[in-house]
CSV table of C-alpha atoms and ligand atoms in Angstrom, one decimal:
chain,number,residue,atom,x,y,z
A,4,MET,CA,79.2,118.6,7.9
A,5,ASN,CA,78.7,115.0,6.9
A,6,GLN,CA,80.0,113.6,3.5
A,7,HIS,CA,76.7,114.2,1.8
A,8,GLU,CA,76.2,117.9,2.6
A,9,ASP,CA,78.8,119.2,0.2
A,10,ARG,CA,77.6,117.1,-2.6
A,11,GLN,CA,76.6,119.0,-5.7
A,12,GLN,CA,72.9,119.5,-6.4
A,13,GLY,CA,71.4,117.4,-9.1
A,14,PHE,CA,72.6,114.4,-11.0
A,15,PRO,CA,74.1,113.7,-14.4
A,16,ALA,CA,71.4,112.9,-17.0
A,17,GLN,CA,70.9,109.1,-17.1
A,18,GLN,CA,68.1,106.7,-17.8
A,19,GLN,CA,67.4,103.0,-17.1
A,20,GLN,CA,64.5,100.7,-17.7
A,21,PRO,CA,62.5,99.7,-14.6
A,22,PRO,CA,63.3,98.2,-12.2
A,23,GLY,CA,66.7,99.7,-12.5
A,24,LEU,CA,70.1,98.5,-11.2
A,25,THR,CA,72.6,100.0,-8.8
A,26,ASP,CA,75.8,99.5,-10.7
A,27,GLN,CA,74.5,101.6,-13.6
A,28,MET,CA,73.9,104.7,-11.5
A,29,ARG,CA,76.2,107.6,-11.5
A,30,PRO,CA,77.0,108.5,-8.8
A,31,ARG,CA,76.6,105.3,-6.9
A,32,PRO,CA,74.2,105.6,-4.0
A,33,ASP,CA,75.6,105.5,-0.5
A,34,HIS,CA,73.9,102.6,1.5
A,35,GLY,CA,76.0,103.1,4.5
A,36,GLU,CA,78.5,100.4,3.5
A,37,GLU,CA,81.4,102.4,4.9
A,38,SER,CA,79.6,104.3,7.6
A,39,TYR,CA,76.9,102.5,9.4
A,40,ARG,CA,77.9,101.3,13.0
A,41,GLY,CA,75.5,98.9,14.8
A,42,SER,CA,75.1,98.6,18.6
A,43,GLY,CA,73.0,95.5,19.0
A,44,LYS,CA,69.7,97.2,18.7
A,45,LEU,CA,68.2,94.1,16.7
A,46,THR,CA,70.1,91.2,18.2
A,47,GLY,CA,68.6,87.9,17.0
A,48,ARG,CA,65.6,89.4,15.2
A,49,ARG,CA,64.5,88.1,11.9
A,50,ALA,CA,63.4,90.6,9.2
A,51,LEU,CA,61.8,90.5,5.8
A,52,ILE,CA,62.5,93.6,3.6
A,53,THR,CA,60.5,93.8,0.4
A,54,GLY,CA,62.6,95.5,-2.4
A,55,GLY,CA,65.6,94.8,-0.1
A,56,ASP,CA,67.9,94.5,-3.1
A,57,SER,CA,68.7,98.2,-3.7
A,58,GLY,CA,68.1,101.7,-2.6
A,59,ILE,CA,66.5,102.3,0.7
A,60,GLY,CA,65.9,98.6,1.1
A,61,ARG,CA,69.6,97.8,0.8
A,62,ALA,CA,70.5,100.4,3.2
A,63,VAL,CA,68.0,99.0,5.8
A,64,ALA,CA,69.3,95.5,5.1
A,65,ILE,CA,72.9,96.6,5.9
A,66,ALA,CA,71.9,98.5,9.0
A,67,PHE,CA,69.5,95.8,10.3
A,68,ALA,CA,72.3,93.2,9.9
A,69,ARG,CA,74.9,95.4,11.7
A,70,GLU,CA,72.3,95.7,14.5
A,71,GLY,CA,72.3,91.9,14.7
A,72,ALA,CA,69.3,90.9,12.6
A,73,ASP,CA,69.0,88.1,9.9
A,74,VAL,CA,67.4,89.4,6.7
A,75,ALA,CA,65.3,88.1,4.0
A,76,ILE,CA,65.5,90.1,0.8
A,77,GLY,CA,62.5,90.4,-1.5
A,78,CYS,CA,63.1,91.5,-5.0
A,79,LEU,CA,62.1,91.1,-8.7
A,80,PRO,CA,63.8,88.3,-10.6
A,81,ALA,CA,65.5,91.0,-12.7
A,82,GLU,CA,67.2,92.3,-9.7
A,83,GLN,CA,69.2,89.2,-8.6
A,84,GLU,CA,72.5,91.0,-9.2
A,85,ASP,CA,71.6,93.8,-6.8
A,86,ALA,CA,70.1,91.3,-4.2
A,87,GLU,CA,73.4,89.3,-4.3
A,88,GLN,CA,75.4,92.4,-3.4
A,89,THR,CA,73.0,93.3,-0.5
A,90,ALA,CA,73.1,89.7,0.7
A,91,SER,CA,76.8,89.8,0.7
A,92,TRP,CA,76.9,92.9,2.9
A,93,VAL,CA,74.5,91.1,5.4
A,94,ARG,CA,76.7,88.1,5.5
A,95,ARG,CA,79.7,90.2,6.0
A,96,ALA,CA,78.1,91.6,9.1
A,97,GLY,CA,77.9,88.0,10.3
A,98,ARG,CA,74.1,87.6,9.8
A,99,GLU,CA,72.0,85.2,7.7
A,100,ALA,CA,70.8,86.5,4.3
A,101,VAL,CA,68.2,84.8,2.0
A,102,ILE,CA,67.1,86.1,-1.4
A,103,LEU,CA,63.5,85.6,-2.4
A,104,PRO,CA,62.7,86.8,-5.9
A,105,GLY,CA,59.0,87.2,-7.0
A,106,ASP,CA,56.7,89.9,-8.4
A,107,LEU,CA,54.4,91.1,-5.7
A,108,VAL,CA,51.6,92.3,-7.9
A,109,ASP,CA,50.4,88.8,-7.3
A,110,ALA,CA,48.8,88.2,-3.9
A,111,GLU,CA,49.9,84.5,-3.9
A,112,THR,CA,53.5,85.6,-4.3
A,113,CYS,CA,53.2,88.0,-1.3
A,114,THR,CA,52.0,85.0,0.9
A,115,ARG,CA,54.8,82.8,-0.5
A,116,LEU,CA,57.4,85.4,0.3
A,117,VAL,CA,56.4,85.4,3.9
A,118,GLU,CA,56.2,81.6,4.1
A,119,ASP,CA,59.6,81.3,2.6
A,120,THR,CA,61.1,83.8,4.9
A,121,VAL,CA,59.7,82.0,8.0
A,122,SER,CA,61.1,78.7,6.6
A,123,ALA,CA,64.6,80.2,5.9
A,124,LEU,CA,65.1,82.4,8.9
A,125,GLY,CA,63.0,80.1,11.5
A,126,GLY,CA,60.5,82.8,12.1
A,127,LEU,CA,59.7,86.5,11.6
A,128,ASP,CA,59.8,89.6,13.9
A,129,ILE,CA,60.2,92.6,11.6
A,130,VAL,CA,58.3,93.2,8.4
A,131,VAL,CA,59.5,96.1,6.2
A,132,ASN,CA,57.1,96.8,3.3
A,133,ASN,CA,59.5,98.7,1.1
A,134,ALA,CA,58.8,97.5,-2.5
A,135,GLY,CA,57.4,100.4,-4.4
A,136,PHE,CA,56.9,101.6,-8.0
A,137,HIS,CA,56.0,104.8,-9.9
A,138,LEU,CA,56.4,106.1,-13.4
A,139,THR,CA,56.7,109.7,-14.3
A,140,ARG,CA,58.7,109.6,-17.6
A,141,ASP,CA,56.8,111.3,-20.5
A,142,GLY,CA,54.0,112.5,-18.3
A,143,ALA,CA,53.0,108.9,-17.2
A,144,GLY,CA,52.0,110.1,-13.7
A,145,THR,CA,49.7,113.0,-14.9
A,146,LEU,CA,46.0,112.7,-15.3
A,147,GLU,CA,46.2,112.9,-19.1
A,148,GLY,CA,49.2,110.3,-19.1
A,149,LEU,CA,47.7,107.7,-16.8
A,150,ASP,CA,47.8,104.1,-18.4
A,151,PRO,CA,45.5,101.6,-16.7
A,152,GLU,CA,48.1,98.9,-16.9
A,153,VAL,CA,50.7,101.1,-15.2
A,154,VAL,CA,48.3,102.3,-12.5
A,155,ASP,CA,47.4,98.7,-11.9
A,156,ARG,CA,51.0,97.9,-11.2
A,157,VAL,CA,51.5,101.0,-9.0
A,158,LEU,CA,48.4,100.1,-7.0
A,159,ARG,CA,49.2,96.4,-6.6
A,160,THR,CA,52.8,97.0,-5.7
A,161,ASN,CA,52.3,99.7,-3.3
A,162,ILE,CA,49.1,99.2,-1.6
A,163,TRP,CA,47.9,95.6,-2.1
A,164,ALA,CA,51.2,93.9,-1.6
A,165,THR,CA,51.6,95.8,1.6
A,166,LEU,CA,48.3,94.4,2.7
A,167,TRP,CA,48.9,90.9,1.5
A,168,VAL,CA,52.5,90.6,3.0
A,169,ILE,CA,51.1,91.9,6.4
A,170,ARG,CA,48.2,89.5,6.4
A,171,ALA,CA,50.4,86.5,5.6
A,172,ALA,CA,52.9,87.7,8.3
A,173,LEU,CA,50.4,88.2,11.0
A,174,PRO,CA,50.1,84.5,12.3
A,175,HIS,CA,53.9,84.4,12.6
A,176,LEU,CA,54.2,87.8,14.5
A,177,GLU,CA,54.5,87.5,18.3
A,178,ARG,CA,54.3,90.3,20.9
A,179,GLY,CA,57.1,92.8,20.3
A,180,SER,CA,57.1,92.4,16.6
A,181,VAL,CA,57.1,95.3,14.3
A,182,ILE,CA,55.7,96.3,10.9
A,183,ILE,CA,57.2,99.3,9.0
A,184,ASN,CA,55.7,100.5,5.8
A,185,THR,CA,57.2,103.0,3.3
A,186,SER,CA,55.3,106.1,2.7
A,187,SER,CA,56.5,109.3,0.9
A,188,ILE,CA,56.6,113.0,1.0
A,189,GLN,CA,54.1,112.6,-1.9
A,190,ALA,CA,51.5,111.6,0.6
A,191,TYR,CA,51.7,115.1,2.1
A,192,GLN,CA,52.9,117.3,-0.8
A,193,PRO,CA,51.7,115.6,-4.0
A,194,ALA,CA,53.7,116.8,-6.9
A,195,GLY,CA,51.0,116.5,-9.7
A,196,VAL,CA,53.3,114.4,-11.8
A,197,LEU,CA,52.8,111.4,-9.6
A,198,LEU,CA,49.0,111.3,-9.3
A,199,ASP,CA,48.5,107.5,-8.8
A,200,TYR,CA,51.7,107.1,-6.8
A,201,ALA,CA,50.9,109.9,-4.3
A,202,ALA,CA,47.5,108.3,-3.7
A,203,THR,CA,49.1,104.9,-3.0
A,204,LYS,CA,51.3,106.6,-0.3
A,205,ALA,CA,48.4,108.4,1.3
A,206,ALA,CA,46.7,105.0,1.4
A,207,ILE,CA,49.8,103.5,3.1
A,208,ASN,CA,49.5,106.2,5.8
A,209,SER,CA,45.9,105.2,6.3
A,210,ILE,CA,46.8,101.5,6.5
A,211,THR,CA,49.5,102.2,9.0
A,212,VAL,CA,47.5,104.2,11.5
A,213,ASN,CA,44.6,101.8,11.1
A,214,LEU,CA,46.7,98.7,11.7
A,215,ALA,CA,48.5,100.4,14.7
A,216,GLU,CA,45.0,100.6,16.3
A,217,HIS,CA,44.1,97.0,15.3
A,218,LEU,CA,47.3,95.3,16.2
A,219,GLY,CA,48.3,97.3,19.3
A,220,PRO,CA,46.4,95.1,21.6
A,221,ARG,CA,48.5,92.1,20.2
A,222,GLY,CA,51.8,93.9,21.1
A,223,ILE,CA,52.6,94.6,17.5
A,224,ARG,CA,53.7,98.1,16.6
A,225,VAL,CA,52.9,99.5,13.1
A,226,ASN,CA,54.7,102.6,11.7
A,227,ALA,CA,56.0,104.1,8.5
A,228,VAL,CA,58.9,106.0,7.1
A,229,ALA,CA,58.0,108.8,4.7
A,230,PRO,CA,61.2,109.6,2.6
A,231,GLY,CA,61.7,112.8,0.5
A,232,PRO,CA,63.7,112.5,-2.7
A,233,ILE,CA,66.3,109.8,-2.3
A,234,TRP,CA,69.0,108.7,-4.8
A,235,THR,CA,68.0,105.1,-5.7
A,236,PRO,CA,67.5,103.0,-8.9
A,237,LEU,CA,63.8,103.9,-8.9
A,238,GLN,CA,64.7,107.4,-9.9
A,239,PRO,CA,66.7,106.9,-13.2
A,240,ALA,CA,64.5,103.9,-14.1
A,241,THR,CA,61.2,105.9,-14.0
A,242,ARG,CA,61.9,109.6,-14.4
A,243,GLY,CA,63.0,111.6,-17.5
A,244,PRO,CA,66.6,112.9,-17.7
A,245,GLU,CA,65.6,116.5,-17.1
A,246,GLU,CA,63.9,115.5,-13.9
A,247,ILE,CA,67.0,113.6,-12.7
A,248,ALA,CA,69.2,116.6,-13.3
A,249,GLU,CA,67.2,118.5,-10.8
A,250,PHE,CA,66.3,115.7,-8.5
A,251,GLY,CA,66.1,116.8,-4.8
A,252,SER,CA,67.1,120.4,-5.4
A,253,GLY,CA,63.7,121.7,-4.4
A,254,THR,CA,64.0,120.6,-0.7
A,255,PRO,CA,64.8,123.0,2.0
A,256,LEU,CA,68.2,121.2,2.4
A,257,GLY,CA,68.7,121.7,-1.3
A,258,ARG,CA,69.7,118.2,-2.3
A,259,ALA,CA,68.5,114.7,-2.6
A,260,GLY,CA,69.2,112.3,0.4
A,261,GLN,CA,71.1,109.0,0.3
A,262,PRO,CA,69.6,105.7,1.2
A,263,ALA,CA,72.2,105.7,4.1
A,264,GLU,CA,70.4,108.7,5.6
A,265,VAL,CA,67.0,107.0,5.6
A,266,ALA,CA,67.9,103.6,7.1
A,267,PRO,CA,68.4,104.9,10.7
A,268,ALA,CA,64.7,105.8,10.8
A,269,PHE,CA,63.8,102.2,10.1
A,270,VAL,CA,66.3,101.0,12.8
A,271,PHE,CA,64.7,103.4,15.3
A,272,LEU,CA,61.2,102.2,14.6
A,273,ALA,CA,62.3,98.5,14.4
A,274,SER,CA,64.1,98.4,17.8
A,275,GLN,CA,62.3,97.8,21.1
A,276,SER,CA,65.1,99.7,22.8
A,277,THR,CA,64.3,103.0,21.0
A,278,ALA,CA,60.7,102.7,20.0
A,279,SER,CA,58.7,100.3,22.3
A,280,TYR,CA,56.0,103.0,22.8
A,281,VAL,CA,56.0,104.3,19.1
A,282,SER,CA,53.1,103.0,17.0
A,283,GLY,CA,50.9,104.6,14.4
A,284,SER,CA,53.7,107.1,13.7
A,285,ILE,CA,55.0,108.2,10.3
A,286,VAL,CA,58.5,109.4,10.5
A,287,GLY,CA,59.5,111.9,7.7
A,288,VAL,CA,63.1,111.8,6.3
A,289,THR,CA,62.4,114.5,3.8
A,290,GLY,CA,65.3,117.0,3.6
A,291,GLY,CA,63.0,119.6,5.2
A,292,LYS,CA,59.7,119.2,3.4
A,293,GLY,CA,56.8,119.3,5.8
A,294,THR,CA,54.7,116.2,6.7
A,295,LEU,CA,51.8,117.8,8.4
B,48,NAD,P1,64.5,100.9,-5.4
B,48,NAD,O1,64.2,100.8,-6.8
B,48,NAD,O2,65.9,100.7,-5.0
B,48,NAD,O3,63.6,100.0,-4.6
B,48,NAD,C1,62.3,99.7,-4.8
B,48,NAD,C2,62.2,98.1,-4.9
B,48,NAD,O4,60.9,97.8,-5.0
B,48,NAD,C3,62.9,97.5,-6.1
B,48,NAD,O5,64.2,97.2,-5.8
B,48,NAD,C4,62.1,96.3,-6.4
B,48,NAD,O6,62.8,95.2,-5.7
B,48,NAD,C5,60.8,96.5,-5.5
B,48,NAD,N1,59.6,96.3,-6.4
B,48,NAD,C6,59.1,97.2,-7.2
B,48,NAD,N2,58.0,96.6,-7.8
B,48,NAD,C7,57.9,95.3,-7.3
B,48,NAD,C8,57.1,94.2,-7.5
B,48,NAD,N3,56.1,94.2,-8.4
B,48,NAD,N4,57.4,93.0,-6.8
B,48,NAD,C9,58.4,92.9,-6.0
B,48,NAD,N5,59.2,94.0,-5.8
B,48,NAD,C10,59.0,95.1,-6.4
B,48,NAD,O7,64.0,102.4,-4.9
B,48,NAD,P2,63.7,103.0,-3.5
B,48,NAD,O8,63.6,104.5,-3.7
B,48,NAD,O9,64.7,102.6,-2.5
B,48,NAD,O10,62.3,102.6,-3.1
B,48,NAD,C11,62.0,102.0,-1.9
B,48,NAD,C12,60.6,102.6,-1.3
B,48,NAD,O11,60.9,103.9,-1.1
B,48,NAD,C13,59.5,102.5,-2.3
B,48,NAD,O12,58.3,102.2,-1.6
B,48,NAD,C14,59.4,104.0,-2.7
B,48,NAD,O13,58.1,104.4,-3.1
B,48,NAD,C15,59.8,104.7,-1.4
B,48,NAD,N6,60.2,106.1,-1.7
B,48,NAD,C16,61.3,106.4,-2.4
B,48,NAD,C17,61.6,107.7,-2.5
B,48,NAD,C18,62.8,108.1,-3.3
B,48,NAD,O14,63.0,109.3,-3.6
B,48,NAD,N7,63.8,107.2,-3.7
B,48,NAD,C19,60.9,108.7,-1.9
B,48,NAD,C20,59.8,108.4,-1.2
B,48,NAD,C21,59.5,107.0,-1.0
B,49,MG,MG1,66.0,97.2,-7.0
């Protein structure tokens, strides 16, 4: 049994406003700070992680740094505090960290994020499209509750930013480079209360397999990770307290996952030593929910 399996189901009622901050969460998520051990799987690689300040992105940043990668952390300006904490873990691993705030709903900001990463790290080998947004509070993700402005933000953040970041990154990616997108169990088992978000994650799956075909001949691998319910700031920032109380309890493993339990899937896909022949795959980390 690892330290997560005996954790009680559900979470104390709590709410934040988007984008949500780590230090306000009870309990604090586990990003692998005390547990992740690297073994040189990404030595000398340079990674951009959008939404790298918190949650899954922070756990990926810590794991990548301990595997030997330098990391650029994309985040919203309101998340500087979270981004500083992530950067400090990366630096403690002896790697370079740079924080690049900006709202990725804007295509130009996506391009600038990539250009600033290349300038700061001297190149780019691994692109992790992890920034994502949804809103379920007060029925906001049901057909009746959809608000055009919110849907626009969800689509721009989840789908379009993924495309604009990849498009800007492409001229910098050499053979052996890797793109990892972030899908969701919602692409496979849509919950009804996340109508717009689930559609964006299905679109990300399509983009992933499509680009794997397109970029394979250039030696660039494209994959995605599809998490199930994971304890991150996105949840208390966008769901109602009654949803939080039960969060993750509907999975076969009976609990939500921690960001630290998702990051190894990103490491696997990022590393040429473990995944040199893996492209066009979507790896589920779902607590037992099917991804067929
Ligand atoms: P999180 O809130 O810690 O991270 C999401 C990040 O997205 C934020 O930190 C923020 O920096 C970034 N972001 C959001 N809107 C942005 C914008 N317009 N411009 C720039 N950055 C923006 O939450 P998380 O759960 O770690 O989310 C990471 C990814 O995992 C998301 O794509 C999410 O859809 C996906 N995911 C999460 C879960 C889960 O249960 N937590 C499940 C499946 C998929
Ligand atoms: Mg955040």
